[in-house]
Amino acid sequence: MRARLARILPVLDWGRRYDGAAFRGDLIAAVIVTIMLIPQSLAYAMLAGLPPEAGIYASILPIVLYAVFGSSNALAVGPVAVVSLMTAAAVGQVAQAGTAGYGVAALTLALLSGLILLAMGIFRLGFLANFLSHPVIAGFITASGILIATSQLKHVLGIPGSGETLPAMLQSLARQLDQVNSVTLAIGAGATAFLFWVRSGMRPALMRLGLPAGAASVATRAGPVMAVVATTAAVWAFGLDRQGVSIVGAVPQSLPPLTMPGLSLELVRALLLPALLISVIGFVESISVAQTLAAKRRQRIDPDQELIGLGAANIGAAFTGGYPVSGGFARSVVNFDAGARTPAAGAFTAAGLAVAALALTPLIHYLPHATLAATIIVAVLSLVDLAILRHAWAYSRADFAAVAATILLTLLFGVETGVSAGVVLSVALHLWNTSRPHVAEVGLVPGTQHFRNILRHRVLIDPALLTIRIDESLYFANARLLEDRLLDRVSGDPRIRHVVLMCSAVNSIDLSALESLQALNLRLSDMGVALHLSEVKGPVMDRLGRCHFLQ
């Protein structure tokens, strides 16, 4: 019973072994991540079309719930850029930004996403995320980064841009260039330039001034906070809000409220597909980060438990004024590097954010939207990896097509269309590749019992014996191809009396392939040729033994 409970509630496992060293590491990591997370949370809430406090609310209870149910010691859960963009795209279809209905729809989206993730975890359906191939994920994240950065240019320029696709955004910006607010542009451009310098040049500069490496790293991670403080102080001191600079304004000074998602059938039906896509994308991003960090410490991540942890986090966000959350790459890496030893680091981060929600929100009244936009732009441009196109082209034309198509469809038609098309494209490419498997005629390598491709190796062959190796499992999409190739080869050479089908790479044979093998056997028999199988794997032989084919 204790082992079963520990599997369902990992906190019972690591909590028993918690000690002073782990506490110190978690506390230091929490302080650093909290400093980083405050401006990020505000910015990502704005990206999702929600009030800034929603970002802080989405970073408190969800983090605590993940600490209880999650299996990663370093994953930092909260608002992330891609999920925020997908939230804005989904909720924007059912409600107008800035209205009460928009916030309720965001809560509903978080609840649906949490329930989907929870159900996938309970029924151990984490493998479904494998239907999103790496090329599709890379293409989608790259396109999303471009869309997010473009969507924030209106805040940097101080104009009311619009649109959800790249062409629509660019057209909207171009039409309103004559309305650019020069003060807002100075703040936004200055903050963007500063944050880019923070990422690449601040740490080396501080170390050249004699600051220890650890302290320089902490100061670098606090760079966004410096930008927030400086620009907020400038707006307050010089009254720049009266010159057209858009500011955050009043933010409630309170802990996350108890909220109730909308549960109308019409709303649930409209948000169900977006919630599914957000769940899958969020899980893939989270599990990738969690497994990468766990491998560095030779720890293990349970994907199904991660689904439960993320599901609980999203359900928590739905009832505390948040919106869909996931594991963030940047903050998780910072959490890991800062010394987080257990999920308790997340709970300490939540406590720090709760203090910020109670005590610090009046200080961000004059925070300009341009600074938050700069924070988002700098963060998401690191996600853009156009080099993947060059690598994919050099390695595989099919993968290049998947990457390019996902990027173009996402940019031209929006995030939901892009990721949906990416899933379909992943499955279609898999079917295409496996339906045209590599088939090799093999011969015996002299002096060994190894059989190799006659086109690549010097081998011994017998004109009366044809040995064919198929490098793929046999199923409905490729069975007929194998049948046609074998019959064409045998028909063109009357010396052949035996055909050996080498099954070393065949992991399964479905019913359609079995029918093709039976037909092939009959056709070869009519030609006076015997069909043989070699190197059949045990599970495949067990299944073949259930029918009369072997006889």
mmCIF file with all atom_site columns, C-alpha atoms in Angstrom, residues 313-500:
data_model
loop_
_atom_site.group_PDB
_atom_site.id
_atom_site.type_symbol
_atom_site.label_atom_id
_atom_site.label_alt_id
_atom_site.label_comp_id
_atom_site.label_asym_id
_atom_site.label_entity_id
_atom_site.label_seq_id
_atom_site.pdbx_PDB_ins_code
_atom_site.Cartn_x
_atom_site.Cartn_y
_atom_site.Cartn_z
_atom_site.occupancy
_atom_site.B_iso_or_equiv
_atom_site.pdbx_formal_charge
_atom_site.auth_seq_id
_atom_site.auth_comp_id
_atom_site.auth_asym_id
_atom_site.auth_atom_id
_atom_site.pdbx_PDB_model_num
ATOM 1   C CA . ALA A 1 313 ? -1.696  21.755  -11.959 1.00 0.00 ? 313 ALA A CA 1
ATOM 2   C CA . ASN A 1 314 ? -4.095  22.805  -14.715 1.00 0.00 ? 314 ASN A CA 1
ATOM 3   C CA . ILE A 1 315 ? -7.162  21.900  -12.665 1.00 0.00 ? 315 ILE A CA 1
ATOM 4   C CA . GLY A 1 316 ? -5.723  24.010  -9.849  1.00 0.00 ? 316 GLY A CA 1
ATOM 5   C CA . ALA A 1 317 ? -5.230  26.913  -12.266 1.00 0.00 ? 317 ALA A CA 1
ATOM 6   C CA . ALA A 1 318 ? -8.872  26.628  -13.362 1.00 0.00 ? 318 ALA A CA 1
ATOM 7   C CA . PHE A 1 319 ? -10.166 27.201  -9.830  1.00 0.00 ? 319 PHE A CA 1
ATOM 8   C CA . THR A 1 320 ? -7.716  29.944  -8.806  1.00 0.00 ? 320 THR A CA 1
ATOM 9   C CA . GLY A 1 321 ? -8.011  32.525  -11.565 1.00 0.00 ? 321 GLY A CA 1
ATOM 10  C CA . GLY A 1 322 ? -5.318  31.169  -13.885 1.00 0.00 ? 322 GLY A CA 1
ATOM 11  C CA . TYR A 1 323 ? -5.182  29.611  -17.329 1.00 0.00 ? 323 TYR A CA 1
ATOM 12  C CA . PRO A 1 324 ? -3.467  26.544  -18.890 1.00 0.00 ? 324 PRO A CA 1
ATOM 13  C CA . VAL A 1 325 ? 0.062   25.926  -17.609 1.00 0.00 ? 325 VAL A CA 1
ATOM 14  C CA . SER A 1 326 ? 2.955   23.652  -18.506 1.00 0.00 ? 326 SER A CA 1
ATOM 15  C CA . GLY A 1 327 ? 6.608   23.044  -17.722 1.00 0.00 ? 327 GLY A CA 1
ATOM 16  C CA . GLY A 1 328 ? 8.783   25.897  -18.965 1.00 0.00 ? 328 GLY A CA 1
ATOM 17  C CA . PHE A 1 329 ? 12.193  25.215  -20.505 1.00 0.00 ? 329 PHE A CA 1
ATOM 18  C CA . ALA A 1 330 ? 14.017  28.375  -19.418 1.00 0.00 ? 330 ALA A CA 1
ATOM 19  C CA . ARG A 1 331 ? 12.797  28.458  -15.828 1.00 0.00 ? 331 ARG A CA 1
ATOM 20  C CA . SER A 1 332 ? 13.283  24.705  -15.405 1.00 0.00 ? 332 SER A CA 1
ATOM 21  C CA . VAL A 1 333 ? 16.911  24.985  -16.506 1.00 0.00 ? 333 VAL A CA 1
ATOM 22  C CA . VAL A 1 334 ? 17.398  27.905  -14.110 1.00 0.00 ? 334 VAL A CA 1
ATOM 23  C CA . ASN A 1 335 ? 15.734  25.884  -11.351 1.00 0.00 ? 335 ASN A CA 1
ATOM 24  C CA . PHE A 1 336 ? 18.072  22.959  -12.048 1.00 0.00 ? 336 PHE A CA 1
ATOM 25  C CA . ASP A 1 337 ? 21.225  25.065  -12.311 1.00 0.00 ? 337 ASP A CA 1
ATOM 26  C CA . ALA A 1 338 ? 20.356  26.949  -9.126  1.00 0.00 ? 338 ALA A CA 1
ATOM 27  C CA . GLY A 1 339 ? 20.462  23.699  -7.179  1.00 0.00 ? 339 GLY A CA 1
ATOM 28  C CA . ALA A 1 340 ? 16.852  22.486  -6.893  1.00 0.00 ? 340 ALA A CA 1
ATOM 29  C CA . ARG A 1 341 ? 16.967  19.025  -5.316  1.00 0.00 ? 341 ARG A CA 1
ATOM 30  C CA . THR A 1 342 ? 13.258  18.138  -5.010  1.00 0.00 ? 342 THR A CA 1
ATOM 31  C CA . PRO A 1 343 ? 9.826   19.401  -6.147  1.00 0.00 ? 343 PRO A CA 1
ATOM 32  C CA . ALA A 1 344 ? 9.721   21.354  -2.866  1.00 0.00 ? 344 ALA A CA 1
ATOM 33  C CA . ALA A 1 345 ? 11.625  24.073  -4.746  1.00 0.00 ? 345 ALA A CA 1
ATOM 34  C CA . GLY A 1 346 ? 8.404   24.649  -6.684  1.00 0.00 ? 346 GLY A CA 1
ATOM 35  C CA . ALA A 1 347 ? 6.397   24.943  -3.467  1.00 0.00 ? 347 ALA A CA 1
ATOM 36  C CA . PHE A 1 348 ? 8.866   27.542  -2.147  1.00 0.00 ? 348 PHE A CA 1
ATOM 37  C CA . THR A 1 349 ? 8.564   29.410  -5.460  1.00 0.00 ? 349 THR A CA 1
ATOM 38  C CA . ALA A 1 350 ? 4.786   29.422  -5.047  1.00 0.00 ? 350 ALA A CA 1
ATOM 39  C CA . ALA A 1 351 ? 5.202   30.895  -1.570  1.00 0.00 ? 351 ALA A CA 1
ATOM 40  C CA . GLY A 1 352 ? 7.438   33.637  -2.976  1.00 0.00 ? 352 GLY A CA 1
ATOM 41  C CA . LEU A 1 353 ? 4.905   34.458  -5.659  1.00 0.00 ? 353 LEU A CA 1
ATOM 42  C CA . ALA A 1 354 ? 2.136   34.536  -3.063  1.00 0.00 ? 354 ALA A CA 1
ATOM 43  C CA . VAL A 1 355 ? 4.125   37.151  -1.133  1.00 0.00 ? 355 VAL A CA 1
ATOM 44  C CA . ALA A 1 356 ? 4.576   39.092  -4.378  1.00 0.00 ? 356 ALA A CA 1
ATOM 45  C CA . ALA A 1 357 ? 0.821   38.940  -5.066  1.00 0.00 ? 357 ALA A CA 1
ATOM 46  C CA . LEU A 1 358 ? 0.096   40.302  -1.591  1.00 0.00 ? 358 LEU A CA 1
ATOM 47  C CA . ALA A 1 359 ? 2.817   42.923  -1.255  1.00 0.00 ? 359 ALA A CA 1
ATOM 48  C CA . LEU A 1 360 ? 4.352   43.874  -4.587  1.00 0.00 ? 360 LEU A CA 1
ATOM 49  C CA . THR A 1 361 ? 1.446   44.351  -6.995  1.00 0.00 ? 361 THR A CA 1
ATOM 50  C CA . PRO A 1 362 ? 1.022   48.096  -6.192  1.00 0.00 ? 362 PRO A CA 1
ATOM 51  C CA . LEU A 1 363 ? 4.604   48.587  -7.361  1.00 0.00 ? 363 LEU A CA 1
ATOM 52  C CA . ILE A 1 364 ? 3.787   47.479  -10.931 1.00 0.00 ? 364 ILE A CA 1
ATOM 53  C CA . HIS A 1 365 ? 0.969   49.979  -11.483 1.00 0.00 ? 365 HIS A CA 1
ATOM 54  C CA . TYR A 1 366 ? 3.193   52.029  -13.809 1.00 0.00 ? 366 TYR A CA 1
ATOM 55  C CA . LEU A 1 367 ? 4.852   49.052  -15.489 1.00 0.00 ? 367 LEU A CA 1
ATOM 56  C CA . PRO A 1 368 ? 4.679   49.715  -19.271 1.00 0.00 ? 368 PRO A CA 1
ATOM 57  C CA . HIS A 1 369 ? 3.240   47.062  -21.557 1.00 0.00 ? 369 HIS A CA 1
ATOM 58  C CA . ALA A 1 370 ? 6.209   47.724  -23.844 1.00 0.00 ? 370 ALA A CA 1
ATOM 59  C CA . THR A 1 371 ? 8.560   46.251  -21.213 1.00 0.00 ? 371 THR A CA 1
ATOM 60  C CA . LEU A 1 372 ? 6.455   43.114  -20.861 1.00 0.00 ? 372 LEU A CA 1
ATOM 61  C CA . ALA A 1 373 ? 6.402   42.820  -24.656 1.00 0.00 ? 373 ALA A CA 1
ATOM 62  C CA . ALA A 1 374 ? 10.202  43.121  -24.726 1.00 0.00 ? 374 ALA A CA 1
ATOM 63  C CA . THR A 1 375 ? 10.429  40.334  -22.112 1.00 0.00 ? 375 THR A CA 1
ATOM 64  C CA . ILE A 1 376 ? 8.287   38.091  -24.293 1.00 0.00 ? 376 ILE A CA 1
ATOM 65  C CA . ILE A 1 377 ? 10.135  38.892  -27.520 1.00 0.00 ? 377 ILE A CA 1
ATOM 66  C CA . VAL A 1 378 ? 13.554  38.135  -26.047 1.00 0.00 ? 378 VAL A CA 1
ATOM 67  C CA . ALA A 1 379 ? 12.297  34.935  -24.432 1.00 0.00 ? 379 ALA A CA 1
ATOM 68  C CA . VAL A 1 380 ? 10.555  33.494  -27.496 1.00 0.00 ? 380 VAL A CA 1
ATOM 69  C CA . LEU A 1 381 ? 13.164  34.363  -30.092 1.00 0.00 ? 381 LEU A CA 1
ATOM 70  C CA . SER A 1 382 ? 15.400  31.803  -28.411 1.00 0.00 ? 382 SER A CA 1
ATOM 71  C CA . LEU A 1 383 ? 12.789  29.230  -29.471 1.00 0.00 ? 383 LEU A CA 1
ATOM 72  C CA . VAL A 1 384 ? 13.139  30.122  -33.141 1.00 0.00 ? 384 VAL A CA 1
ATOM 73  C CA . ASP A 1 385 ? 15.442  27.634  -34.837 1.00 0.00 ? 385 ASP A CA 1
ATOM 74  C CA . LEU A 1 386 ? 15.362  28.100  -38.602 1.00 0.00 ? 386 LEU A CA 1
ATOM 75  C CA . ALA A 1 387 ? 18.554  26.030  -38.824 1.00 0.00 ? 387 ALA A CA 1
ATOM 76  C CA . ILE A 1 388 ? 16.319  22.974  -38.390 1.00 0.00 ? 388 ILE A CA 1
ATOM 77  C CA . LEU A 1 389 ? 15.270  23.494  -42.023 1.00 0.00 ? 389 LEU A CA 1
ATOM 78  C CA . ARG A 1 390 ? 18.865  23.149  -43.226 1.00 0.00 ? 390 ARG A CA 1
ATOM 79  C CA . HIS A 1 391 ? 19.539  20.113  -41.039 1.00 0.00 ? 391 HIS A CA 1
ATOM 80  C CA . ALA A 1 392 ? 16.297  18.420  -42.088 1.00 0.00 ? 392 ALA A CA 1
ATOM 81  C CA . TRP A 1 393 ? 17.001  19.055  -45.788 1.00 0.00 ? 393 TRP A CA 1
ATOM 82  C CA . ALA A 1 394 ? 20.445  17.488  -45.497 1.00 0.00 ? 394 ALA A CA 1
ATOM 83  C CA . TYR A 1 395 ? 19.183  14.470  -43.545 1.00 0.00 ? 395 TYR A CA 1
ATOM 84  C CA . SER A 1 396 ? 15.715  13.667  -44.866 1.00 0.00 ? 396 SER A CA 1
ATOM 85  C CA . ARG A 1 397 ? 13.544  15.318  -47.507 1.00 0.00 ? 397 ARG A CA 1
ATOM 86  C CA . ALA A 1 398 ? 10.435  13.893  -45.827 1.00 0.00 ? 398 ALA A CA 1
ATOM 87  C CA . ASP A 1 399 ? 11.355  15.448  -42.465 1.00 0.00 ? 399 ASP A CA 1
ATOM 88  C CA . PHE A 1 400 ? 12.152  18.723  -44.229 1.00 0.00 ? 400 PHE A CA 1
ATOM 89  C CA . ALA A 1 401 ? 8.677   18.670  -45.759 1.00 0.00 ? 401 ALA A CA 1
ATOM 90  C CA . ALA A 1 402 ? 7.175   18.097  -42.291 1.00 0.00 ? 402 ALA A CA 1
ATOM 91  C CA . VAL A 1 403 ? 9.130   20.987  -40.740 1.00 0.00 ? 403 VAL A CA 1
ATOM 92  C CA . ALA A 1 404 ? 8.497   23.399  -43.616 1.00 0.00 ? 404 ALA A CA 1
ATOM 93  C CA . ALA A 1 405 ? 4.795   22.554  -43.873 1.00 0.00 ? 405 ALA A CA 1
ATOM 94  C CA . THR A 1 406 ? 4.251   22.941  -40.132 1.00 0.00 ? 406 THR A CA 1
ATOM 95  C CA . ILE A 1 407 ? 6.035   26.318  -40.072 1.00 0.00 ? 407 ILE A CA 1
ATOM 96  C CA . LEU A 1 408 ? 4.151   27.664  -43.088 1.00 0.00 ? 408 LEU A CA 1
ATOM 97  C CA . LEU A 1 409 ? 0.729   26.405  -41.986 1.00 0.00 ? 409 LEU A CA 1
ATOM 98  C CA . THR A 1 410 ? 1.201   27.796  -38.479 1.00 0.00 ? 410 THR A CA 1
ATOM 99  C CA . LEU A 1 411 ? 2.321   31.194  -39.763 1.00 0.00 ? 411 LEU A CA 1
ATOM 100 C CA . LEU A 1 412 ? -0.373  31.444  -42.428 1.00 0.00 ? 412 LEU A CA 1
ATOM 101 C CA . PHE A 1 413 ? -3.374  29.883  -40.693 1.00 0.00 ? 413 PHE A CA 1
ATOM 102 C CA . GLY A 1 414 ? -2.690  30.011  -36.941 1.00 0.00 ? 414 GLY A CA 1
ATOM 103 C CA . VAL A 1 415 ? -1.478  27.724  -34.195 1.00 0.00 ? 415 VAL A CA 1
ATOM 104 C CA . GLU A 1 416 ? -4.399  25.285  -34.109 1.00 0.00 ? 416 GLU A CA 1
ATOM 105 C CA . THR A 1 417 ? -4.267  24.645  -37.838 1.00 0.00 ? 417 THR A CA 1
ATOM 106 C CA . GLY A 1 418 ? -0.493  24.306  -37.707 1.00 0.00 ? 418 GLY A CA 1
ATOM 107 C CA . VAL A 1 419 ? -0.350  21.749  -34.917 1.00 0.00 ? 419 VAL A CA 1
ATOM 108 C CA . SER A 1 420 ? -3.368  19.807  -36.230 1.00 0.00 ? 420 SER A CA 1
ATOM 109 C CA . ALA A 1 421 ? -1.790  19.612  -39.653 1.00 0.00 ? 421 ALA A CA 1
ATOM 110 C CA . GLY A 1 422 ? 1.488   18.627  -38.006 1.00 0.00 ? 422 GLY A CA 1
ATOM 111 C CA . VAL A 1 423 ? -0.121  15.642  -36.289 1.00 0.00 ? 423 VAL A CA 1
ATOM 112 C CA . VAL A 1 424 ? -1.775  14.526  -39.524 1.00 0.00 ? 424 VAL A CA 1
ATOM 113 C CA . LEU A 1 425 ? 1.469   15.057  -41.415 1.00 0.00 ? 425 LEU A CA 1
ATOM 114 C CA . SER A 1 426 ? 3.462   13.028  -38.857 1.00 0.00 ? 426 SER A CA 1
ATOM 115 C CA . VAL A 1 427 ? 1.115   10.070  -39.200 1.00 0.00 ? 427 VAL A CA 1
ATOM 116 C CA . ALA A 1 428 ? 0.979   10.420  -42.986 1.00 0.00 ? 428 ALA A CA 1
ATOM 117 C CA . LEU A 1 429 ? 4.772   10.502  -43.275 1.00 0.00 ? 429 LEU A CA 1
ATOM 118 C CA . HIS A 1 430 ? 5.072   7.442   -41.052 1.00 0.00 ? 430 HIS A CA 1
ATOM 119 C CA . LEU A 1 431 ? 2.592   5.560   -43.221 1.00 0.00 ? 431 LEU A CA 1
ATOM 120 C CA . TRP A 1 432 ? 4.390   6.706   -46.380 1.00 0.00 ? 432 TRP A CA 1
ATOM 121 C CA . ASN A 1 433 ? 7.821   5.671   -45.108 1.00 0.00 ? 433 ASN A CA 1
ATOM 122 C CA . THR A 1 434 ? 6.720   2.296   -43.771 1.00 0.00 ? 434 THR A CA 1
ATOM 123 C CA . SER A 1 435 ? 4.605   1.582   -46.841 1.00 0.00 ? 435 SER A CA 1
ATOM 124 C CA . ARG A 1 436 ? 7.748   1.738   -48.995 1.00 0.00 ? 436 ARG A CA 1
ATOM 125 C CA . PRO A 1 437 ? 10.259  -0.185  -46.869 1.00 0.00 ? 437 PRO A CA 1
ATOM 126 C CA . HIS A 1 438 ? 13.803  -1.005  -47.844 1.00 0.00 ? 438 HIS A CA 1
ATOM 127 C CA . VAL A 1 439 ? 13.902  -4.506  -49.342 1.00 0.00 ? 439 VAL A CA 1
ATOM 128 C CA . ALA A 1 440 ? 17.282  -6.136  -49.952 1.00 0.00 ? 440 ALA A CA 1
ATOM 129 C CA . GLU A 1 441 ? 18.388  -9.312  -51.719 1.00 0.00 ? 441 GLU A CA 1
ATOM 130 C CA . VAL A 1 442 ? 21.048  -10.885 -49.499 1.00 0.00 ? 442 VAL A CA 1
ATOM 131 C CA . GLY A 1 443 ? 23.783  -13.489 -49.752 1.00 0.00 ? 443 GLY A CA 1
ATOM 132 C CA . LEU A 1 444 ? 26.138  -15.309 -47.402 1.00 0.00 ? 444 LEU A CA 1
ATOM 133 C CA . VAL A 1 445 ? 29.308  -13.517 -46.336 1.00 0.00 ? 445 VAL A CA 1
ATOM 134 C CA . PRO A 1 446 ? 32.141  -16.079 -46.962 1.00 0.00 ? 446 PRO A CA 1
ATOM 135 C CA . GLY A 1 447 ? 33.369  -17.833 -43.832 1.00 0.00 ? 447 GLY A CA 1
ATOM 136 C CA . THR A 1 448 ? 30.505  -16.548 -41.656 1.00 0.00 ? 448 THR A CA 1
ATOM 137 C CA . GLN A 1 449 ? 26.841  -17.105 -40.973 1.00 0.00 ? 449 GLN A CA 1
ATOM 138 C CA . HIS A 1 450 ? 26.004  -13.472 -41.769 1.00 0.00 ? 450 HIS A CA 1
ATOM 139 C CA . PHE A 1 451 ? 23.787  -12.460 -44.675 1.00 0.00 ? 451 PHE A CA 1
ATOM 140 C CA . ARG A 1 452 ? 24.261  -9.059  -46.284 1.00 0.00 ? 452 ARG A CA 1
ATOM 141 C CA . ASN A 1 453 ? 22.954  -6.993  -49.199 1.00 0.00 ? 453 ASN A CA 1
ATOM 142 C CA . ILE A 1 454 ? 24.402  -8.315  -52.494 1.00 0.00 ? 454 ILE A CA 1
ATOM 143 C CA . LEU A 1 455 ? 24.740  -4.725  -53.753 1.00 0.00 ? 455 LEU A CA 1
ATOM 144 C CA . ARG A 1 456 ? 26.942  -3.652  -50.823 1.00 0.00 ? 456 ARG A CA 1
ATOM 145 C CA . HIS A 1 457 ? 29.024  -6.712  -49.956 1.00 0.00 ? 457 HIS A CA 1
ATOM 146 C CA . ARG A 1 458 ? 30.950  -9.563  -51.588 1.00 0.00 ? 458 ARG A CA 1
ATOM 147 C CA . VAL A 1 459 ? 28.681  -12.507 -50.825 1.00 0.00 ? 459 VAL A CA 1
ATOM 148 C CA . LEU A 1 460 ? 27.962  -16.071 -51.945 1.00 0.00 ? 460 LEU A CA 1
ATOM 149 C CA . ILE A 1 461 ? 24.668  -16.694 -53.750 1.00 0.00 ? 461 ILE A CA 1
ATOM 150 C CA . ASP A 1 462 ? 22.966  -19.689 -55.327 1.00 0.00 ? 462 ASP A CA 1
ATOM 151 C CA . PRO A 1 463 ? 20.916  -19.103 -58.506 1.00 0.00 ? 463 PRO A CA 1
ATOM 152 C CA . ALA A 1 464 ? 18.220  -21.495 -57.252 1.00 0.00 ? 464 ALA A CA 1
ATOM 153 C CA . LEU A 1 465 ? 17.880  -19.669 -53.926 1.00 0.00 ? 465 LEU A CA 1
ATOM 154 C CA . LEU A 1 466 ? 16.527  -16.133 -53.461 1.00 0.00 ? 466 LEU A CA 1
ATOM 155 C CA . THR A 1 467 ? 16.839  -14.646 -49.976 1.00 0.00 ? 467 THR A CA 1
ATOM 156 C CA . ILE A 1 468 ? 14.993  -11.363 -49.384 1.00 0.00 ? 468 ILE A CA 1
ATOM 157 C CA . ARG A 1 469 ? 15.268  -9.225  -46.271 1.00 0.00 ? 469 ARG A CA 1
ATOM 158 C CA . ILE A 1 470 ? 12.504  -6.701  -45.580 1.00 0.00 ? 470 ILE A CA 1
ATOM 159 C CA . ASP A 1 471 ? 13.533  -3.955  -43.175 1.00 0.00 ? 471 ASP A CA 1
ATOM 160 C CA . GLU A 1 472 ? 10.112  -3.189  -41.742 1.00 0.00 ? 472 GLU A CA 1
ATOM 161 C CA . SER A 1 473 ? 7.223   -4.840  -39.975 1.00 0.00 ? 473 SER A CA 1
ATOM 162 C CA . LEU A 1 474 ? 4.584   -6.196  -42.329 1.00 0.00 ? 474 LEU A CA 1
ATOM 163 C CA . TYR A 1 475 ? 1.186   -4.547  -42.222 1.00 0.00 ? 475 TYR A CA 1
ATOM 164 C CA . PHE A 1 476 ? -1.646  -3.448  -44.496 1.00 0.00 ? 476 PHE A CA 1
ATOM 165 C CA . ALA A 1 477 ? 0.251   -0.525  -46.056 1.00 0.00 ? 477 ALA A CA 1
ATOM 166 C CA . ASN A 1 478 ? 3.300   -2.472  -47.293 1.00 0.00 ? 478 ASN A CA 1
ATOM 167 C CA . ALA A 1 479 ? 2.206   -6.110  -47.596 1.00 0.00 ? 479 ALA A CA 1
ATOM 168 C CA . ARG A 1 480 ? 1.129   -5.822  -51.224 1.00 0.00 ? 480 ARG A CA 1
ATOM 169 C CA . LEU A 1 481 ? 4.379   -4.085  -52.163 1.00 0.00 ? 481 LEU A CA 1
ATOM 170 C CA . LEU A 1 482 ? 6.417   -7.028  -50.847 1.00 0.00 ? 482 LEU A CA 1
ATOM 171 C CA . GLU A 1 483 ? 4.183   -9.492  -52.654 1.00 0.00 ? 483 GLU A CA 1
ATOM 172 C CA . ASP A 1 484 ? 4.544   -7.643  -55.976 1.00 0.00 ? 484 ASP A CA 1
ATOM 173 C CA . ARG A 1 485 ? 8.333   -7.297  -55.677 1.00 0.00 ? 485 ARG A CA 1
ATOM 174 C CA . LEU A 1 486 ? 8.858   -10.963 -54.890 1.00 0.00 ? 486 LEU A CA 1
ATOM 175 C CA . LEU A 1 487 ? 6.631   -12.189 -57.693 1.00 0.00 ? 487 LEU A CA 1
ATOM 176 C CA . ASP A 1 488 ? 8.314   -9.836  -60.198 1.00 0.00 ? 488 ASP A CA 1
ATOM 177 C CA . ARG A 1 489 ? 11.748  -11.081 -59.137 1.00 0.00 ? 489 ARG A CA 1
ATOM 178 C CA . VAL A 1 490 ? 10.802  -14.773 -59.307 1.00 0.00 ? 490 VAL A CA 1
ATOM 179 C CA . SER A 1 491 ? 8.953   -14.404 -62.616 1.00 0.00 ? 491 SER A CA 1
ATOM 180 C CA . GLY A 1 492 ? 12.086  -12.931 -64.217 1.00 0.00 ? 492 GLY A CA 1
ATOM 181 C CA . ASP A 1 493 ? 14.392  -15.790 -63.208 1.00 0.00 ? 493 ASP A CA 1
ATOM 182 C CA . PRO A 1 494 ? 13.248  -19.375 -63.986 1.00 0.00 ? 494 PRO A CA 1
ATOM 183 C CA . ARG A 1 495 ? 16.226  -20.843 -62.070 1.00 0.00 ? 495 ARG A CA 1
ATOM 184 C CA . ILE A 1 496 ? 14.778  -19.891 -58.674 1.00 0.00 ? 496 ILE A CA 1
ATOM 185 C CA . ARG A 1 497 ? 13.342  -22.847 -56.747 1.00 0.00 ? 497 ARG A CA 1
ATOM 186 C CA . HIS A 1 498 ? 13.376  -21.510 -53.195 1.00 0.00 ? 498 HIS A CA 1
ATOM 187 C CA . VAL A 1 499 ? 12.487  -18.103 -51.732 1.00 0.00 ? 499 VAL A CA 1
ATOM 188 C CA . VAL A 1 500 ? 13.575  -17.283 -48.182 1.00 0.00 ? 500 VAL A CA 1
#
